[in-house]
């Protein structure tokens, strides 16, 4: 019998927990709202306790302490979310389970899931997964491993060119104003145009502007990291009209500088939607569990 | 007897070749102007032929074809430098030497040299080396390996915020105008202020502006990659007043967002000059040779 893995994707509004062998065999799944750390994690522990698991992958929202040498390893660090600053995520699982416990940021798990479970990504030396929704973040995969470094990437906060003539909106990031996330997350779109992003028609000028900021961020990513593929997920990317706009703008911004048929071509296979759809995070948490053995 | 390694750093104006066991024992070194590929590479081959080497590391200017599966592996791709487009760099060495030949971009070699030969860097999971001079580029080290990806990073060309009120200079990059390199390389400084960068006094406002663009690029790097150390080399960085200005501006731009004592501290040990001084490139080429065995 194939081994069973548990995965937990812990978001700011809901937690998802699943058990299975991989994308094609999920035997149980549950979701519940994010309340207090105690209550929320207890529900997750209780769910996994019903199964005979080989390992569990925990992928909460961040920022996280991912440094195994740190006394705070396995916890959230400072977060504006009430009650969750310094919440110990891994602790309740350690108490209950004598199992390998993988621990990484939700977007890092999603990046790893896209690498691990999507056959055409397994050959790649490098892949970057962006989530663009209420928040913006990225997971960076190099040689099959998630990049952590000093803490972990926070790609939503890269500084971008911002033409105040064309877009006087000051941005919504409480730390940086008009960084990538401040200009381009879901709340920024809603506030700039006075209506929820998902209610804007597909030909609304909002999407052209949104594609512009995303393309700038991808251009920065390509120049700094030269990834072999870029996957774009998250709520905002459910607008299918964004993909061709983004590809076209990235090509224009690169302006032929990189001597690669990939970036000088149509980029249909280079800037892509998630192979796992909306399930990169939860399946990525299971992938982290599986690869922790 | 310790093995001898050859290193070649091939720049746009001069080539440097050296032979030795490491930074503390260079037994021979030569430099000559960059003329035609044939003539220049012949001189390098002739120099190395005099020694009994274990391996040679070749680190020319780029862009390069670093893809071992490509028929063009070991050559320069398209470059504005007359005569050097598609120049086969590794070919003349393969003809002459039956030895391991390492091949990477000059700035990648410099990054690797800083990692390989500088003891306090050897422990790091990640390091980024920027050269800021006539050109701007960066080498990215993750887990002791140089990141290549699709082609190789071209970090000089990241888009940056450019406040045209404060700095109406349009930039000098023929591809992008006001990208990082277009705003901040040596020629941009000279053109903006009407005199060579090295003739500007240490308290000239040029340096404040220069530090601003460098700090923006480092902020982008920190958010995208979270490196554990950033090394700044190249001709422009020989202005020592830049380091404290850059650290102060990076701290201001990050604005406490990253929960790390490193980025919230003085960053004296985080944003640093090269441990190998001006010799990161040539010693890095030797390090690539040594680690190719």
Coordinates of C-alpha atoms in Angstrom, one line a residue:
Chain A
X1 CA 0.0 0.0 0.0
X2 CA 1.2 3.5 -0.8
X3 CA 2.1 5.7 2.1
X4 CA -0.4 8.4 3.2
X5 CA 0.7 12.0 3.7
X6 CA -1.0 14.9 5.4
X7 CA -0.9 18.4 4.2
X8 CA -2.0 21.6 5.9
X9 CA -2.4 25.0 4.1
X10 CA -3.0 27.6 6.7
X11 CA -4.3 30.9 5.3
X12 CA -5.4 34.1 7.0
X13 CA -9.1 33.3 6.6
X14 CA -9.2 29.5 6.3
X15 CA -7.2 26.4 6.9
X16 CA -7.3 23.4 4.5
X17 CA -6.1 20.0 5.6
X18 CA -5.9 16.9 3.3
X19 CA -4.7 13.3 3.4
X20 CA -3.7 11.2 0.5
X21 CA -0.9 9.8 -1.6
X22 CA -0.8 12.6 -4.1
X23 CA -2.9 14.7 -6.5
X24 CA -4.7 11.7 -7.9
X25 CA -5.7 10.2 -4.5
X26 CA -6.9 12.5 -1.8
X27 CA -8.8 10.3 0.7
X28 CA -10.0 13.0 3.0
X29 CA -10.1 16.8 3.1
X30 CA -11.4 19.4 5.5
X31 CA -11.5 23.2 5.7
X32 CA -12.3 25.5 8.6
X33 CA -12.0 29.2 9.4
X34 CA -8.9 30.7 10.9
X35 CA -9.8 31.7 14.4
X36 CA -7.3 31.6 17.3
X37 CA -4.1 29.6 16.9
X38 CA -5.1 27.2 19.7
X39 CA -8.5 26.4 18.3
X40 CA -7.4 26.3 14.6
X41 CA -4.4 24.1 15.1
X42 CA -6.3 21.7 17.4
X43 CA -8.8 21.1 14.6
X44 CA -6.0 20.3 12.3
X45 CA -4.3 18.0 14.8
X46 CA -7.6 16.2 15.4
X47 CA -8.2 15.7 11.7
X48 CA -4.8 14.2 11.0
X49 CA -5.0 12.0 14.1
X50 CA -7.6 9.8 12.3
X51 CA -5.1 8.6 9.7
X52 CA -2.0 6.5 9.7
X53 CA 0.3 9.0 8.1
X54 CA 3.9 8.7 7.1
X55 CA 4.6 12.5 7.4
X56 CA 2.8 15.8 7.6
X57 CA 3.6 19.0 5.7
X58 CA 2.6 22.3 7.4
X59 CA 2.4 25.3 5.2
X60 CA 0.9 28.4 7.0
X61 CA 0.9 32.0 6.1
X62 CA 3.9 34.0 7.1
X63 CA 6.3 35.5 7.9
X64 CA 7.7 32.4 9.4
X65 CA 10.8 31.4 11.3
X66 CA 12.3 28.7 9.0
X67 CA 15.7 28.6 10.7
X68 CA 16.1 25.1 12.2
X69 CA 18.8 26.4 14.5
X70 CA 16.5 29.1 16.0
X71 CA 14.4 28.5 19.2
X72 CA 11.5 30.0 17.3
X73 CA 11.7 27.4 14.4
X74 CA 8.2 26.4 13.3
X75 CA 6.4 29.5 14.4
X76 CA 5.0 32.6 12.8
X77 CA 7.1 35.8 13.5
X78 CA 5.5 39.2 13.7
X79 CA 2.2 39.4 11.8
X80 CA -0.5 42.1 11.8
X81 CA -3.1 39.3 12.1
X82 CA -4.4 39.6 15.7
X83 CA -3.4 36.7 18.0
X84 CA -1.1 35.1 15.5
X85 CA 2.2 36.9 16.2
X86 CA 4.8 34.3 17.4
X87 CA 2.2 31.5 17.2
X88 CA 3.9 28.2 17.5
X89 CA 2.6 26.2 14.6
X90 CA 4.7 23.0 14.7
X91 CA 4.5 22.6 18.5
X92 CA 1.0 21.1 18.8
X93 CA 1.9 18.6 16.0
X94 CA 5.1 17.6 17.7
X95 CA 3.1 16.9 20.8
X96 CA 0.7 14.7 19.0
X97 CA 2.7 13.0 16.3
X98 CA 5.9 11.1 16.3
X99 CA 6.3 11.7 12.5
X100 CA 8.5 13.8 10.2
X101 CA 7.0 17.2 10.1
X102 CA 7.9 19.5 7.2
X103 CA 7.4 23.2 7.7
X104 CA 7.4 26.0 5.1
X105 CA 5.6 29.1 4.0
X106 CA 2.3 28.6 2.1
X107 CA 3.7 30.1 -1.1
X108 CA 6.9 28.1 -0.8
X109 CA 4.8 24.9 -0.5
X110 CA 2.8 26.0 -3.6
X111 CA 6.1 26.5 -5.5
X112 CA 7.3 23.1 -4.4
X113 CA 4.0 21.5 -5.3
X114 CA 4.2 22.9 -8.8
X115 CA 7.7 21.5 -9.1
X116 CA 7.0 18.1 -7.4
X117 CA 3.7 17.1 -8.9
X118 CA 3.7 18.6 -12.4
X119 CA 5.7 16.4 -14.7
X120 CA 6.9 19.1 -17.1
X121 CA 8.3 21.1 -14.2
X122 CA 10.4 18.2 -12.7
X123 CA 13.1 18.7 -15.3
X124 CA 13.6 22.3 -14.4
X125 CA 16.6 23.7 -12.6
X126 CA 14.6 26.7 -11.4
X127 CA 11.0 27.8 -11.1
X128 CA 9.3 30.8 -9.4
X129 CA 5.7 30.6 -8.3
X130 CA 3.9 33.9 -7.6
X131 CA 0.6 34.1 -5.8
X132 CA -1.3 37.3 -6.7
X133 CA -4.4 37.8 -4.7
X134 CA -5.2 39.6 -1.4
X135 CA -1.5 39.3 -0.7
X136 CA 1.4 38.9 -3.2
X137 CA 4.3 36.5 -2.6
X138 CA 6.6 34.1 -4.4
X139 CA 8.3 30.8 -3.8
X140 CA 11.7 30.2 -5.5
X141 CA 12.8 26.7 -6.4
X142 CA 16.4 26.1 -7.3
X143 CA 17.7 22.6 -8.0
X144 CA 14.5 21.2 -6.6
X145 CA 14.8 23.0 -3.2
X146 CA 12.9 25.9 -1.8
X147 CA 15.1 29.0 -1.3
X148 CA 15.0 30.4 2.2
X149 CA 18.2 32.4 2.7
X150 CA 18.1 35.0 5.5
X151 CA 14.4 34.6 6.2
X152 CA 12.4 33.8 3.1
X153 CA 11.6 35.8 0.0
X154 CA 8.9 38.4 0.3
X155 CA 8.5 39.1 -3.4
X156 CA 5.3 41.1 -3.0
X157 CA 7.4 44.0 -1.7
X158 CA 9.9 44.5 -4.5
X159 CA 10.0 48.2 -5.5
X160 CA 8.7 48.9 -9.0
X161 CA 8.6 51.9 -11.4
X162 CA 5.4 53.8 -10.7
X163 CA 4.4 56.4 -13.2
X164 CA 2.3 58.8 -11.1
X165 CA 1.1 60.6 -14.2
X166 CA -0.5 57.5 -15.5
X167 CA -1.5 56.0 -12.1
X168 CA -1.7 58.5 -9.2
X169 CA -2.9 55.8 -6.8
X170 CA -0.5 55.8 -3.9
X171 CA -0.6 52.1 -3.1
X172 CA -2.0 50.2 -0.1
X173 CA 1.1 48.6 1.5
X174 CA 1.3 49.9 5.1
X175 CA 5.1 49.4 5.0
X176 CA 6.0 50.7 1.5
X177 CA 3.0 52.3 -0.1
X178 CA 3.6 51.6 -3.8
X179 CA 5.6 48.4 -3.8
X180 CA 4.4 45.5 -6.0
X181 CA 1.8 44.4 -3.5
X182 CA 0.8 47.9 -2.7
X183 CA 0.0 48.6 -6.3
X184 CA -1.2 45.3 -7.5
X185 CA -2.9 43.1 -4.9
X186 CA -6.7 42.6 -4.8
X187 CA -7.4 45.4 -2.3
X188 CA -5.3 47.9 -4.4
X189 CA -7.3 47.1 -7.5
X190 CA -10.6 47.5 -5.5
X191 CA -9.5 50.7 -3.9
X192 CA -8.2 52.3 -7.1
X193 CA -11.3 51.6 -9.1
X194 CA -13.9 51.8 -6.3
X195 CA -15.2 48.3 -6.8
X196 CA -14.1 44.7 -6.1
X197 CA -11.6 43.4 -8.6
X198 CA -13.7 40.5 -9.5
X199 CA -16.6 42.8 -10.5
X200 CA -14.5 44.6 -13.2
X201 CA -15.2 43.6 -16.7
X202 CA -12.6 41.8 -18.7
X203 CA -11.9 44.8 -20.9
X204 CA -11.7 47.3 -18.0
X205 CA -8.5 49.4 -18.1
X206 CA -7.7 48.0 -14.6
X207 CA -6.3 44.8 -16.2
X208 CA -3.9 46.6 -18.5
X209 CA -2.5 48.4 -15.5
X210 CA -2.4 45.3 -13.4
X211 CA -0.6 43.4 -16.2
X212 CA 1.9 46.3 -16.3
X213 CA 2.9 45.9 -12.6
X214 CA 3.0 42.2 -12.8
X215 CA 5.2 42.4 -15.9
X216 CA 7.6 44.8 -14.2
X217 CA 7.9 42.4 -11.2
X218 CA 8.5 39.4 -13.6
X219 CA 11.1 41.4 -15.5
X220 CA 12.9 42.1 -12.2
X221 CA 12.6 38.3 -11.4
X222 CA 14.0 37.3 -14.8
X223 CA 16.9 39.7 -14.6
X224 CA 17.8 38.7 -11.0
X225 CA 17.2 35.0 -11.2
X226 CA 16.8 33.9 -14.7
X227 CA 14.2 31.3 -13.8
X228 CA 13.3 28.5 -16.3
X229 CA 9.6 28.9 -15.7
X230 CA 7.3 31.4 -13.9
X231 CA 4.0 30.1 -12.6
X232 CA 1.3 32.7 -11.7
X233 CA -1.5 31.7 -9.3
X234 CA -3.8 33.4 -6.8
X235 CA -7.2 35.0 -7.0
X236 CA -6.2 37.9 -9.3
X237 CA -4.8 35.5 -11.8
X238 CA -8.2 33.9 -12.3
X239 CA -8.8 36.7 -14.8
X240 CA -7.6 34.8 -17.9
X241 CA -7.2 38.0 -20.0
X242 CA -4.2 38.8 -17.8
X243 CA -1.9 36.1 -19.1
X244 CA -1.5 37.4 -22.7
X245 CA -1.2 41.0 -21.5
X246 CA 1.5 40.1 -19.1
X247 CA 3.5 38.0 -21.6
X248 CA 3.3 40.8 -24.1
X249 CA 4.5 43.4 -21.6
X250 CA 7.3 41.3 -20.3
X251 CA 8.5 40.8 -23.9
X252 CA 8.3 44.6 -24.4
X253 CA 10.2 45.3 -21.2
X254 CA 12.9 42.8 -21.8
X255 CA 13.2 44.3 -25.3
X256 CA 15.2 41.4 -26.7
X257 CA 18.1 41.8 -24.2
X258 CA 18.1 38.2 -23.2
X259 CA 19.4 36.0 -26.0
X260 CA 16.9 33.2 -25.5
X261 CA 14.2 31.9 -27.8
X262 CA 12.1 31.4 -24.7
X263 CA 11.8 35.1 -23.7
X264 CA 11.9 36.3 -27.3
X265 CA 9.0 33.9 -28.2
X266 CA 5.4 34.0 -27.2
X267 CA 6.2 32.8 -23.7
X268 CA 3.1 30.6 -23.6
X269 CA 5.1 27.9 -21.9
X270 CA 7.2 30.3 -19.8
X271 CA 4.7 32.4 -17.9
X272 CA 2.0 29.9 -17.1
X273 CA -1.0 29.2 -14.8
X274 CA -0.5 26.6 -12.1
X275 CA -0.5 23.0 -13.3
X276 CA -2.4 22.2 -10.1
X277 CA -5.0 24.9 -10.5
X278 CA -6.0 26.3 -7.1
X279 CA -4.5 23.3 -5.3
X280 CA -0.8 24.1 -5.5
X281 CA -0.7 25.0 -1.8
X282 CA -2.4 22.1 -0.3
X283 CA -0.8 19.6 -2.7
X284 CA 2.5 21.3 -2.1
X285 CA 2.2 20.8 1.6
X286 CA 1.7 17.0 0.9
X287 CA 4.8 17.1 -1.4
X288 CA 6.8 18.7 1.4
X289 CA 5.7 15.8 3.7
X290 CA 6.5 13.2 1.1
X291 CA 10.0 14.6 0.3
X292 CA 10.8 14.9 4.0
X293 CA 11.2 11.1 4.3
Chain B
X1 CA 52.7 19.2 -3.9
X2 CA 49.4 21.1 -4.1
X3 CA 47.7 21.1 -7.5
X4 CA 48.0 24.2 -9.7
X5 CA 44.9 25.8 -11.2
X6 CA 44.6 28.3 -14.0
X7 CA 42.1 31.1 -14.0
X8 CA 41.2 33.5 -16.8
X9 CA 39.1 36.6 -16.3
X10 CA 38.1 38.0 -19.7
X11 CA 36.9 41.6 -19.7
X12 CA 35.9 43.9 -22.5
X13 CA 39.1 45.9 -22.3
X14 CA 41.6 43.4 -20.8
X15 CA 42.2 39.8 -20.0
X16 CA 43.9 38.6 -16.8
X17 CA 45.3 35.1 -16.5
X18 CA 46.8 33.6 -13.4
X19 CA 48.2 30.3 -12.1
X20 CA 48.4 29.2 -8.5
X21 CA 47.0 27.1 -5.7
X22 CA 44.7 29.8 -4.3
X23 CA 44.7 33.4 -3.1
X24 CA 47.8 33.0 -1.0
X25 CA 49.9 31.4 -3.8
X26 CA 49.8 32.9 -7.2
X27 CA 52.9 31.7 -9.1
X28 CA 52.3 33.6 -12.3
X29 CA 50.0 36.2 -13.7
X30 CA 49.7 38.1 -16.9
X31 CA 47.3 40.7 -18.4
X32 CA 46.9 41.8 -22.0
X33 CA 44.4 44.0 -23.9
X34 CA 41.2 42.5 -25.4
X35 CA 41.7 42.6 -29.2
X36 CA 40.2 39.9 -31.5
X37 CA 39.0 36.7 -30.0
X38 CA 41.6 34.7 -32.0
X39 CA 44.6 36.8 -30.8
X40 CA 43.4 37.2 -27.2
X41 CA 42.5 33.6 -26.6
X42 CA 45.8 32.5 -28.2
X43 CA 47.7 34.6 -25.7
X44 CA 45.8 33.0 -22.9
X45 CA 46.4 29.5 -24.2
X46 CA 50.1 30.2 -24.6
X47 CA 50.3 31.4 -21.1
X48 CA 48.7 28.4 -19.5
X49 CA 50.7 26.0 -21.7
X50 CA 53.8 26.7 -19.6
X51 CA 52.3 25.2 -16.5
X52 CA 51.4 21.7 -15.3
X53 CA 47.8 22.5 -14.4
X54 CA 45.0 20.3 -12.9
X55 CA 42.2 22.4 -14.3
X56 CA 41.4 25.8 -15.9
X57 CA 38.5 28.2 -15.1
X58 CA 37.4 30.5 -17.9
X59 CA 35.4 33.5 -16.9
X60 CA 34.8 35.9 -19.8
X61 CA 32.3 38.8 -20.1
X62 CA 28.9 37.8 -21.4
X63 CA 26.3 37.1 -22.3
X64 CA 27.4 33.5 -22.5
X65 CA 25.9 30.2 -23.6
X66 CA 26.2 28.2 -20.3
X67 CA 23.9 25.4 -21.4
X68 CA 26.0 22.2 -21.6
X69 CA 23.4 20.6 -23.9
X70 CA 23.7 23.4 -26.4
X71 CA 26.0 23.3 -29.5
X72 CA 27.1 26.9 -28.5
X73 CA 28.2 25.9 -25.0
X74 CA 31.3 27.7 -24.1
X75 CA 30.8 30.7 -26.3
X76 CA 29.7 34.3 -26.1
X77 CA 26.2 34.9 -27.5
X78 CA 25.2 38.3 -29.1
X79 CA 27.3 41.2 -27.8
X80 CA 27.7 44.8 -29.0
X81 CA 31.5 44.3 -28.7
X82 CA 32.8 44.2 -32.3
X83 CA 34.1 40.8 -33.4
X84 CA 33.1 39.0 -30.2
X85 CA 29.5 37.9 -31.0
X86 CA 29.4 34.1 -31.0
X87 CA 33.1 33.9 -30.2
X88 CA 33.9 30.3 -29.1
X89 CA 35.9 30.8 -25.8
X90 CA 36.3 27.2 -24.7
X91 CA 37.2 25.8 -28.1
X92 CA 40.9 26.9 -28.3
X93 CA 41.4 25.6 -24.7
X94 CA 39.8 22.2 -25.6
X95 CA 42.1 21.9 -28.6
X96 CA 45.2 22.6 -26.5
X97 CA 44.5 21.0 -23.1
X98 CA 43.2 17.6 -22.0
X99 CA 42.0 19.1 -18.7
X100 CA 38.8 19.9 -16.9
X101 CA 37.7 23.3 -18.2
X102 CA 35.2 25.3 -16.0
X103 CA 33.3 28.0 -17.8
X104 CA 31.1 30.7 -16.4
X105 CA 30.4 34.4 -16.6
X106 CA 32.9 36.8 -15.1
X107 CA 30.5 38.1 -12.4
X108 CA 29.4 34.5 -11.6
X109 CA 33.1 33.6 -11.1
X110 CA 33.5 36.6 -8.8
X111 CA 30.5 35.5 -6.7
X112 CA 31.9 32.0 -6.6
X113 CA 35.3 33.3 -5.6
X114 CA 33.9 35.3 -2.7
X115 CA 32.0 32.2 -1.5
X116 CA 34.9 29.7 -2.1
X117 CA 37.9 31.6 -0.8
X118 CA 36.5 33.8 2.0
X119 CA 36.1 31.7 5.1
X120 CA 33.2 33.7 6.6
X121 CA 31.2 33.2 3.4
X122 CA 31.6 29.4 3.2
X123 CA 28.9 28.8 5.8
X124 CA 26.3 30.7 3.9
X125 CA 23.4 29.1 2.1
X126 CA 23.1 32.1 -0.2
X127 CA 25.2 35.1 -1.4
X128 CA 24.8 37.7 -4.1
X129 CA 27.8 39.5 -5.6
X130 CA 27.2 42.7 -7.5
X131 CA 29.7 44.4 -9.7
X132 CA 29.0 48.1 -10.2
X133 CA 31.3 49.8 -12.7
X134 CA 31.2 50.4 -16.4
X135 CA 28.6 47.6 -16.4
X136 CA 26.4 46.3 -13.7
X137 CA 25.8 42.6 -13.0
X138 CA 25.3 40.1 -10.3
X139 CA 26.2 36.5 -9.6
X140 CA 23.9 34.5 -7.3
X141 CA 25.2 31.7 -5.2
X142 CA 22.6 29.2 -3.7
X143 CA 23.9 26.2 -1.7
X144 CA 27.4 26.8 -3.0
X145 CA 26.4 26.7 -6.6
X146 CA 26.2 29.5 -9.2
X147 CA 22.6 30.0 -10.4
X148 CA 22.2 29.9 -14.2
X149 CA 18.6 29.1 -14.9
X150 CA 17.3 30.0 -18.3
X151 CA 20.5 31.8 -19.4
X152 CA 22.1 33.6 -16.4
X153 CA 21.0 36.6 -14.3
X154 CA 21.5 40.1 -15.8
X155 CA 20.9 42.0 -12.6
X156 CA 22.0 45.3 -14.1
X157 CA 18.8 45.5 -16.0
X158 CA 16.2 45.3 -13.2
X159 CA 13.6 48.0 -13.5
X160 CA 13.7 50.5 -10.6
X161 CA 11.6 53.4 -9.4
X162 CA 12.9 56.5 -11.1
X163 CA 11.6 59.9 -9.7
X164 CA 11.9 62.1 -12.8
X165 CA 11.3 65.2 -10.6
X166 CA 14.4 64.5 -8.6
X167 CA 16.5 63.0 -11.3
X168 CA 15.4 63.9 -14.9
X169 CA 18.4 62.0 -16.4
X170 CA 16.9 59.5 -18.8
X171 CA 19.5 56.7 -18.3
X172 CA 22.1 55.3 -20.7
X173 CA 21.0 51.7 -21.3
X174 CA 20.5 51.2 -25.0
X175 CA 17.9 48.5 -24.3
X176 CA 15.9 49.9 -21.4
X177 CA 16.9 53.5 -20.8
X178 CA 16.5 53.9 -17.0
X179 CA 17.0 50.4 -15.7
X180 CA 19.5 49.9 -12.8
X181 CA 22.5 49.9 -15.1
X182 CA 21.1 52.8 -17.2
X183 CA 20.8 55.0 -14.1
X184 CA 23.7 53.9 -12.0
X185 CA 26.7 52.6 -14.0
X186 CA 29.9 54.6 -14.4
X187 CA 29.0 56.1 -17.7
X188 CA 25.5 57.2 -16.4
X189 CA 27.2 59.0 -13.5
X190 CA 29.7 60.7 -15.8
X191 CA 27.0 61.7 -18.3
X192 CA 24.6 63.0 -15.6
X193 CA 27.1 65.2 -13.9
X194 CA 29.3 66.1 -16.9
X195 CA 32.5 64.7 -15.5
X196 CA 34.0 61.3 -14.8
X197 CA 32.6 59.6 -11.7
X198 CA 36.0 59.2 -10.1
X199 CA 36.6 63.0 -10.3
X200 CA 33.5 63.8 -8.2
X201 CA 34.3 64.7 -4.6
X202 CA 33.2 62.4 -1.8
X203 CA 30.4 64.8 -0.7
X204 CA 29.1 65.4 -4.2
X205 CA 25.3 64.8 -4.4
X206 CA 26.0 62.2 -7.1
X207 CA 26.8 59.7 -4.4
X208 CA 23.6 60.1 -2.5
X209 CA 21.7 59.5 -5.8
X210 CA 23.9 56.6 -6.7
X211 CA 23.4 55.0 -3.3
X212 CA 19.6 55.4 -3.8
X213 CA 19.6 53.4 -7.0
X214 CA 21.9 50.7 -5.6
X215 CA 19.7 50.5 -2.4
X216 CA 16.6 50.1 -4.5
X217 CA 18.2 47.2 -6.5
X218 CA 19.4 45.6 -3.2
X219 CA 15.9 45.9 -1.8
X220 CA 14.5 44.1 -4.8
X221 CA 17.2 41.4 -4.4
X222 CA 16.4 41.0 -0.7
X223 CA 12.7 40.7 -1.3
X224 CA 13.1 38.3 -4.2
X225 CA 15.9 36.1 -2.9
X226 CA 16.5 36.8 0.8
X227 CA 20.3 36.3 0.4
X228 CA 22.3 35.9 3.5
X229 CA 25.0 38.3 2.4
X230 CA 25.4 40.9 -0.4
X231 CA 28.9 41.7 -1.7
X232 CA 29.4 44.9 -3.7
X233 CA 32.4 45.2 -6.0
X234 CA 33.4 47.0 -9.1
X235 CA 34.9 50.4 -9.9
X236 CA 32.0 52.5 -8.6
X237 CA 32.2 50.8 -5.2
X238 CA 35.7 52.0 -4.7
X239 CA 34.1 55.1 -3.3
X240 CA 34.0 54.1 0.4
X241 CA 31.4 56.7 1.3
X242 CA 28.8 54.6 -0.7
X243 CA 28.6 51.7 1.8
X244 CA 27.1 53.6 4.8
X245 CA 24.8 55.5 2.5
X246 CA 23.6 52.3 0.8
X247 CA 23.1 50.4 4.1
X248 CA 21.1 53.3 5.6
X249 CA 18.9 53.6 2.5
X250 CA 18.2 49.8 2.3
X251 CA 17.2 49.9 5.9
X252 CA 14.8 52.8 5.2
X253 CA 13.3 51.1 2.1
X254 CA 12.8 47.8 3.9
X255 CA 11.2 49.8 6.7
X256 CA 11.3 47.0 9.3
X257 CA 9.2 44.6 7.1
X258 CA 11.7 41.7 7.4
X259 CA 11.8 40.3 10.9
X260 CA 15.5 39.8 11.0
X261 CA 18.1 41.4 13.3
X262 CA 20.4 41.4 10.3
X263 CA 18.3 43.8 8.1
X264 CA 17.1 45.8 11.1
X265 CA 20.6 46.3 12.4
X266 CA 23.5 48.3 10.9
X267 CA 24.1 45.8 8.1
X268 CA 27.9 46.3 8.4
X269 CA 28.3 42.5 8.0
X270 CA 25.4 42.1 5.5
X271 CA 26.2 44.6 2.7
X272 CA 30.0 44.3 2.4
X273 CA 32.9 45.0 0.1
X274 CA 34.6 42.0 -1.5
X275 CA 36.7 39.9 0.8
X276 CA 39.1 39.4 -2.2
X277 CA 39.3 43.1 -3.0
X278 CA 39.6 43.6 -6.8
X279 CA 40.6 40.0 -7.3
X280 CA 37.2 38.3 -6.9
X281 CA 37.0 37.6 -10.6
X282 CA 40.4 36.1 -11.3
X283 CA 40.4 34.1 -8.0
X284 CA 36.9 33.0 -8.7
X285 CA 38.0 31.6 -12.1
X286 CA 40.6 29.6 -10.2
X287 CA 38.0 28.5 -7.7
X288 CA 35.8 27.3 -10.5
X289 CA 38.7 25.3 -11.8
X290 CA 39.5 23.8 -8.4
X291 CA 35.9 22.8 -7.8
X292 CA 35.5 21.3 -11.2
X293 CA 37.7 18.3 -10.2

